[in-house]
XYZ file of N, CA and C in Angstrom:
408
model
N 147.567 4.652 102.673
C 146.479 5.593 102.751
C 145.768 5.513 104.076
N 145.544 6.682 104.700
C 144.834 6.638 105.928
C 143.331 6.584 105.689
N 142.605 5.846 106.503
C 141.204 5.743 106.336
C 140.606 7.056 106.856
N 139.726 7.673 106.038
C 139.064 8.920 106.423
C 138.337 8.748 107.786
N 138.380 9.776 108.630
C 137.792 9.761 109.949
C 136.296 9.317 109.829
N 135.662 9.756 108.804
C 134.241 9.435 108.606
C 133.959 7.923 108.650
N 134.997 7.095 108.382
C 134.835 5.653 108.309
C 135.237 4.931 109.590
N 135.811 5.620 110.515
C 136.432 4.874 111.676
C 135.289 4.221 112.492
N 135.492 2.890 112.669
C 134.554 2.123 113.422
C 134.924 2.240 114.887
N 133.975 1.937 115.809
C 134.294 1.901 117.215
C 135.058 0.620 117.509
N 135.098 -0.345 116.626
C 135.797 -1.580 116.838
C 137.218 -1.428 116.254
N 138.203 -1.407 117.082
C 139.629 -1.198 116.675
C 140.061 -2.253 115.663
N 139.631 -3.509 115.928
C 139.990 -4.644 115.003
C 139.494 -4.345 113.573
N 138.306 -3.841 113.475
C 137.728 -3.517 112.189
C 138.575 -2.471 111.451
N 138.971 -1.409 112.204
C 139.807 -0.354 111.604
C 141.157 -0.893 111.036
N 141.804 -1.772 111.942
C 143.104 -2.330 111.536
C 142.951 -3.277 110.381
N 141.868 -4.011 110.312
C 141.578 -4.913 109.193
C 141.368 -4.127 107.921
N 140.584 -3.076 107.945
C 140.331 -2.256 106.754
C 141.696 -1.651 106.260
N 142.459 -1.108 107.162
C 143.754 -0.519 106.791
C 144.624 -1.556 106.155
N 144.679 -2.750 106.676
C 145.438 -3.842 106.236
C 145.023 -4.245 104.744
N 143.737 -4.351 104.574
C 143.209 -4.705 103.236
C 143.536 -3.573 102.218
N 143.306 -2.318 102.560
C 143.583 -1.238 101.657
C 145.041 -1.158 101.329
N 145.916 -1.251 102.328
C 147.422 -1.231 102.013
C 147.817 -2.405 101.154
N 147.232 -3.576 101.403
C 147.598 -4.763 100.587
C 147.156 -4.552 99.120
N 145.984 -4.014 98.919
C 145.484 -3.822 97.539
C 146.434 -2.743 96.885
N 146.741 -1.700 97.640
C 147.638 -0.599 97.059
C 148.991 -1.206 96.623
N 149.457 -2.091 97.467
C 150.813 -2.732 97.200
C 150.688 -3.576 95.910
N 149.598 -4.245 95.744
C 149.411 -5.095 94.534
C 149.310 -4.206 93.244
N 148.538 -3.110 93.418
C 148.432 -2.251 92.263
C 149.798 -1.698 91.808
N 150.520 -1.272 92.802
C 151.860 -0.719 92.525
C 152.755 -1.796 91.962
N 152.675 -3.065 92.461
C 153.479 -4.138 91.949
C 153.089 -4.397 90.480
N 151.774 -4.509 90.202
C 151.401 -4.748 88.813
C 151.765 -3.673 87.864
N 151.633 -2.420 88.310
C 152.028 -1.316 87.508
C 153.533 -1.341 87.204
N 154.279 -1.722 88.192
C 155.714 -1.878 87.995
C 156.062 -2.901 86.985
N 155.387 -4.116 87.102
C 155.588 -5.214 86.193
C 155.308 -4.799 84.755
N 154.186 -4.043 84.572
C 153.827 -3.603 83.207
C 154.860 -2.618 82.757
N 155.307 -1.706 83.632
C 156.313 -0.712 83.316
C 157.682 -1.394 82.846
N 157.965 -2.515 83.472
C 159.166 -3.247 83.044
C 158.988 -3.852 81.692
N 157.813 -4.236 81.428
C 157.484 -4.919 80.113
C 157.379 -3.851 78.978
N 156.769 -2.716 79.356
C 156.500 -1.685 78.279
C 156.865 -0.316 78.903
N 158.216 -0.042 79.072
C 158.661 1.146 79.717
C 158.293 2.450 78.930
N 157.943 2.318 77.669
C 157.606 3.471 76.833
C 156.119 3.892 77.055
N 155.348 3.080 77.763
C 153.940 3.324 77.831
C 153.573 3.880 79.170
N 153.475 5.179 79.393
C 153.137 5.768 80.661
C 151.722 5.646 81.117
N 150.864 5.148 80.241
C 149.467 4.930 80.566
C 149.294 4.105 81.814
N 150.154 3.150 82.012
C 149.969 2.273 83.208
C 150.347 2.910 84.472
N 151.325 3.760 84.489
C 151.608 4.525 85.700
C 150.442 5.468 86.043
N 149.859 6.035 85.046
C 148.654 6.871 85.243
C 147.442 6.041 85.725
N 147.349 4.790 85.209
C 146.229 3.915 85.656
C 146.372 3.562 87.134
N 147.547 3.380 87.650
C 147.710 3.084 89.056
C 147.318 4.304 89.896
N 147.720 5.495 89.432
C 147.335 6.757 90.103
C 145.860 7.000 90.064
N 145.210 6.634 88.871
C 143.784 6.686 88.770
C 143.057 5.865 89.790
N 143.490 4.652 89.963
C 142.819 3.806 90.985
C 142.903 4.385 92.360
N 144.063 4.897 92.663
C 144.233 5.470 94.070
C 143.465 6.791 94.197
N 143.500 7.602 93.253
C 142.750 8.886 93.253
C 141.283 8.726 93.364
N 140.764 7.726 92.579
C 139.355 7.426 92.642
C 138.995 6.959 94.043
N 139.778 6.141 94.578
C 139.530 5.631 95.977
C 139.511 6.815 96.983
N 140.474 7.704 96.822
C 140.453 8.939 97.673
C 139.163 9.714 97.569
N 138.600 9.774 96.357
C 137.364 10.474 96.162
C 136.213 9.778 96.853
N 136.336 8.528 97.282
C 135.201 7.804 97.843
C 134.727 8.492 99.085
N 135.567 9.166 99.833
C 135.155 9.799 101.074
C 134.102 10.922 100.773
N 134.298 11.728 99.804
C 133.359 12.726 99.518
C 132.083 12.163 98.838
N 132.230 11.096 98.069
C 131.051 10.387 97.554
C 130.213 9.907 98.653
N 130.880 9.181 99.631
C 130.134 8.630 100.741
C 129.446 9.631 101.590
N 130.157 10.797 101.714
C 129.534 11.855 102.510
C 128.261 12.488 101.758
N 128.405 12.716 100.459
C 127.281 13.277 99.711
C 126.149 12.341 99.583
N 126.468 11.047 99.518
C 125.392 10.025 99.459
C 124.860 9.618 100.836
N 125.479 10.068 101.818
C 125.102 9.779 103.233
C 125.140 8.237 103.471
N 126.284 7.677 103.039
C 126.558 6.237 103.213
C 126.888 5.907 104.655
N 126.475 4.769 105.108
C 126.868 4.282 106.444
C 128.416 3.971 106.397
N 129.038 3.866 107.556
C 130.463 3.665 107.651
C 130.874 2.436 106.822
N 130.194 1.344 107.040
C 130.505 0.105 106.315
C 130.432 0.254 104.787
N 129.391 0.894 104.379
C 129.232 1.143 102.855
C 130.390 1.992 102.389
N 130.778 2.981 103.201
C 131.788 3.909 102.740
C 133.131 3.181 102.494
N 133.548 2.347 103.405
C 134.807 1.716 103.176
C 134.766 0.595 102.136
N 133.557 0.017 101.938
C 133.426 -0.937 100.822
C 133.585 -0.230 99.562
N 133.005 1.001 99.486
C 133.081 1.755 98.210
C 134.565 2.131 97.958
N 135.303 2.449 99.029
C 136.737 2.744 98.933
C 137.487 1.519 98.275
N 137.210 0.388 98.767
C 137.866 -0.837 98.311
C 137.482 -1.153 96.817
N 136.226 -0.949 96.538
C 135.720 -1.176 95.153
C 136.455 -0.218 94.177
N 136.463 1.023 94.543
C 137.026 2.066 93.619
C 138.563 1.748 93.473
N 139.237 1.416 94.581
C 140.684 1.125 94.492
C 141.005 -0.063 93.634
N 140.225 -1.083 93.655
C 140.565 -2.345 93.007
C 139.939 -2.634 91.711
N 139.083 -1.722 91.248
C 138.232 -1.983 90.058
C 139.039 -2.226 88.764
N 140.178 -1.716 88.566
C 140.957 -1.836 87.326
C 142.169 -2.776 87.363
N 142.237 -3.639 88.362
C 143.393 -4.489 88.526
C 143.530 -5.410 87.258
N 142.370 -5.815 86.797
C 142.375 -6.744 85.611
C 143.009 -6.132 84.320
N 143.013 -4.807 84.273
C 143.572 -4.135 83.071
C 145.117 -4.387 83.094
N 145.740 -4.422 84.281
C 147.179 -4.697 84.364
C 147.487 -6.092 83.913
N 146.659 -6.983 84.409
C 146.856 -8.438 84.125
C 146.707 -8.711 82.594
N 145.699 -8.123 81.957
C 145.486 -8.293 80.523
C 146.754 -7.862 79.781
N 147.313 -6.721 80.196
C 148.493 -6.179 79.544
C 149.645 -7.139 79.719
N 149.851 -7.612 80.957
C 150.932 -8.606 81.215
C 150.826 -9.838 80.378
N 149.532 -10.253 80.097
C 149.267 -11.445 79.267
C 149.308 -11.175 77.781
N 149.513 -9.901 77.438
C 149.506 -9.520 75.996
C 148.170 -9.875 75.299
N 147.133 -9.717 75.983
C 145.791 -10.142 75.492
C 145.388 -9.147 74.444
N 144.410 -9.594 73.593
C 143.785 -8.818 72.565
C 143.109 -7.585 73.174
N 143.223 -6.460 72.546
C 142.709 -5.240 73.154
C 141.233 -5.303 73.345
N 140.417 -5.882 72.417
C 138.988 -5.980 72.619
C 138.653 -6.783 73.874
N 139.289 -7.959 73.956
C 139.044 -8.792 75.146
C 139.283 -7.969 76.378
N 140.424 -7.217 76.390
C 140.844 -6.472 77.520
C 139.740 -5.561 78.027
N 139.023 -4.909 77.154
C 137.964 -4.017 77.610
C 136.740 -4.777 78.112
N 136.548 -5.999 77.564
C 135.416 -6.736 77.963
C 135.552 -7.511 79.296
N 136.688 -8.101 79.409
C 136.850 -8.982 80.568
C 137.784 -8.548 81.747
N 138.275 -7.293 81.690
C 139.142 -6.811 82.744
C 138.487 -6.945 84.139
N 137.207 -6.757 84.237
C 136.520 -6.833 85.506
C 136.523 -8.331 86.069
N 136.492 -9.268 85.116
C 136.542 -10.662 85.571
C 137.930 -10.969 86.181
N 138.983 -10.461 85.441
C 140.263 -10.629 85.976
C 140.588 -9.912 87.286
N 139.940 -8.705 87.418
C 140.029 -7.991 88.671
C 139.534 -8.823 89.862
N 138.293 -9.325 89.661
C 137.703 -10.172 90.784
C 138.515 -11.389 91.030
N 138.964 -12.107 89.908
C 139.795 -13.303 90.174
C 141.058 -13.031 90.872
N 141.688 -11.930 90.522
C 142.993 -11.558 91.160
C 142.733 -11.352 92.654
N 141.675 -10.554 93.054
C 141.395 -10.285 94.373
C 141.197 -11.564 95.170
N 140.523 -12.507 94.584
C 140.211 -13.797 95.264
C 141.464 -14.674 95.320
N 142.228 -14.782 94.239
C 143.411 -15.642 94.118
C 144.495 -15.245 95.112
N 144.584 -13.860 95.361
C 145.610 -13.402 96.195
C 145.071 -13.016 97.651
N 143.881 -13.522 97.897
C 143.282 -13.341 99.236
C 143.286 -11.898 99.771
N 143.077 -10.955 98.819
C 143.137 -9.505 99.143
C 141.908 -9.033 99.951
N 140.915 -9.852 99.998
C 139.704 -9.489 100.751
C 139.498 -10.309 102.011
N 140.542 -11.078 102.361
C 140.451 -11.916 103.573
C 140.226 -10.998 104.785
N 139.401 -11.473 105.577
C 139.123 -10.754 106.847
C 137.779 -10.022 106.732
N 137.202 -9.994 105.511
C 135.921 -9.380 105.406
C 134.884 -10.422 105.605
N 133.737 -9.983 106.011
C 132.520 -10.818 106.119
C 132.232 -11.314 104.718
N 131.794 -12.570 104.504
C 131.512 -13.103 103.144
C 130.517 -12.208 102.364
N 129.593 -11.630 103.065
C 128.576 -10.757 102.364
C 129.302 -9.521 101.803
N 130.211 -8.953 102.700
C 130.916 -7.735 102.296
C 131.864 -8.053 101.040
N 132.489 -9.198 101.152
C 133.408 -9.623 100.075
C 132.589 -9.772 98.763
N 131.472 -10.378 98.862
C 130.631 -10.585 97.638
C 130.138 -9.302 97.121
N 129.773 -8.316 97.984
C 129.387 -7.032 97.527
C 130.455 -6.302 96.704
N 131.717 -6.476 97.185
C 132.824 -5.849 96.389
C 133.006 -6.515 95.050
N 132.975 -7.792 95.102
C 133.155 -8.547 93.800
C 132.035 -8.192 92.847
N 130.842 -8.238 93.282
C 129.626 -7.902 92.482
C 129.709 -6.519 91.858
N 130.150 -5.512 92.715
C 130.189 -4.157 92.278
C 131.283 -3.968 91.184
N 132.353 -4.636 91.295
C 133.428 -4.564 90.266
C 132.980 -5.081 88.922
N 132.030 -6.016 88.969
C 131.538 -6.675 87.755
C 130.489 -5.780 86.999
N 130.078 -4.627 87.670
C 129.091 -3.720 86.971
C 129.670 -2.525 86.430
């Protein structure tokens, strides 16, 4: 996914870092969706859930524009929306109880991001902003 022009920083390293983080998260979402699909091929909900994450992230550009967010806030929003449901895939792979799934998927989302170093390269404050936002 190409970063919207609205978000392009004057610092080329920042742009490359953001693109790397977004592509890496997208790769992990596709990988998790594929793993769930192999486990439950009859359940198309998970393919839709991966699409949901990506489409929501795509909408972040218009949200950022309407809310007049700064560049940094705009791409943080993009990463938050893209990665917010990762824990739902993990719960399914673990065959967890459905009630627990709805309660703790956000915990698993933040753990997965940290365990797989998907936010590496971000300032610690930016990283914490993303993790905190997913928990709400």
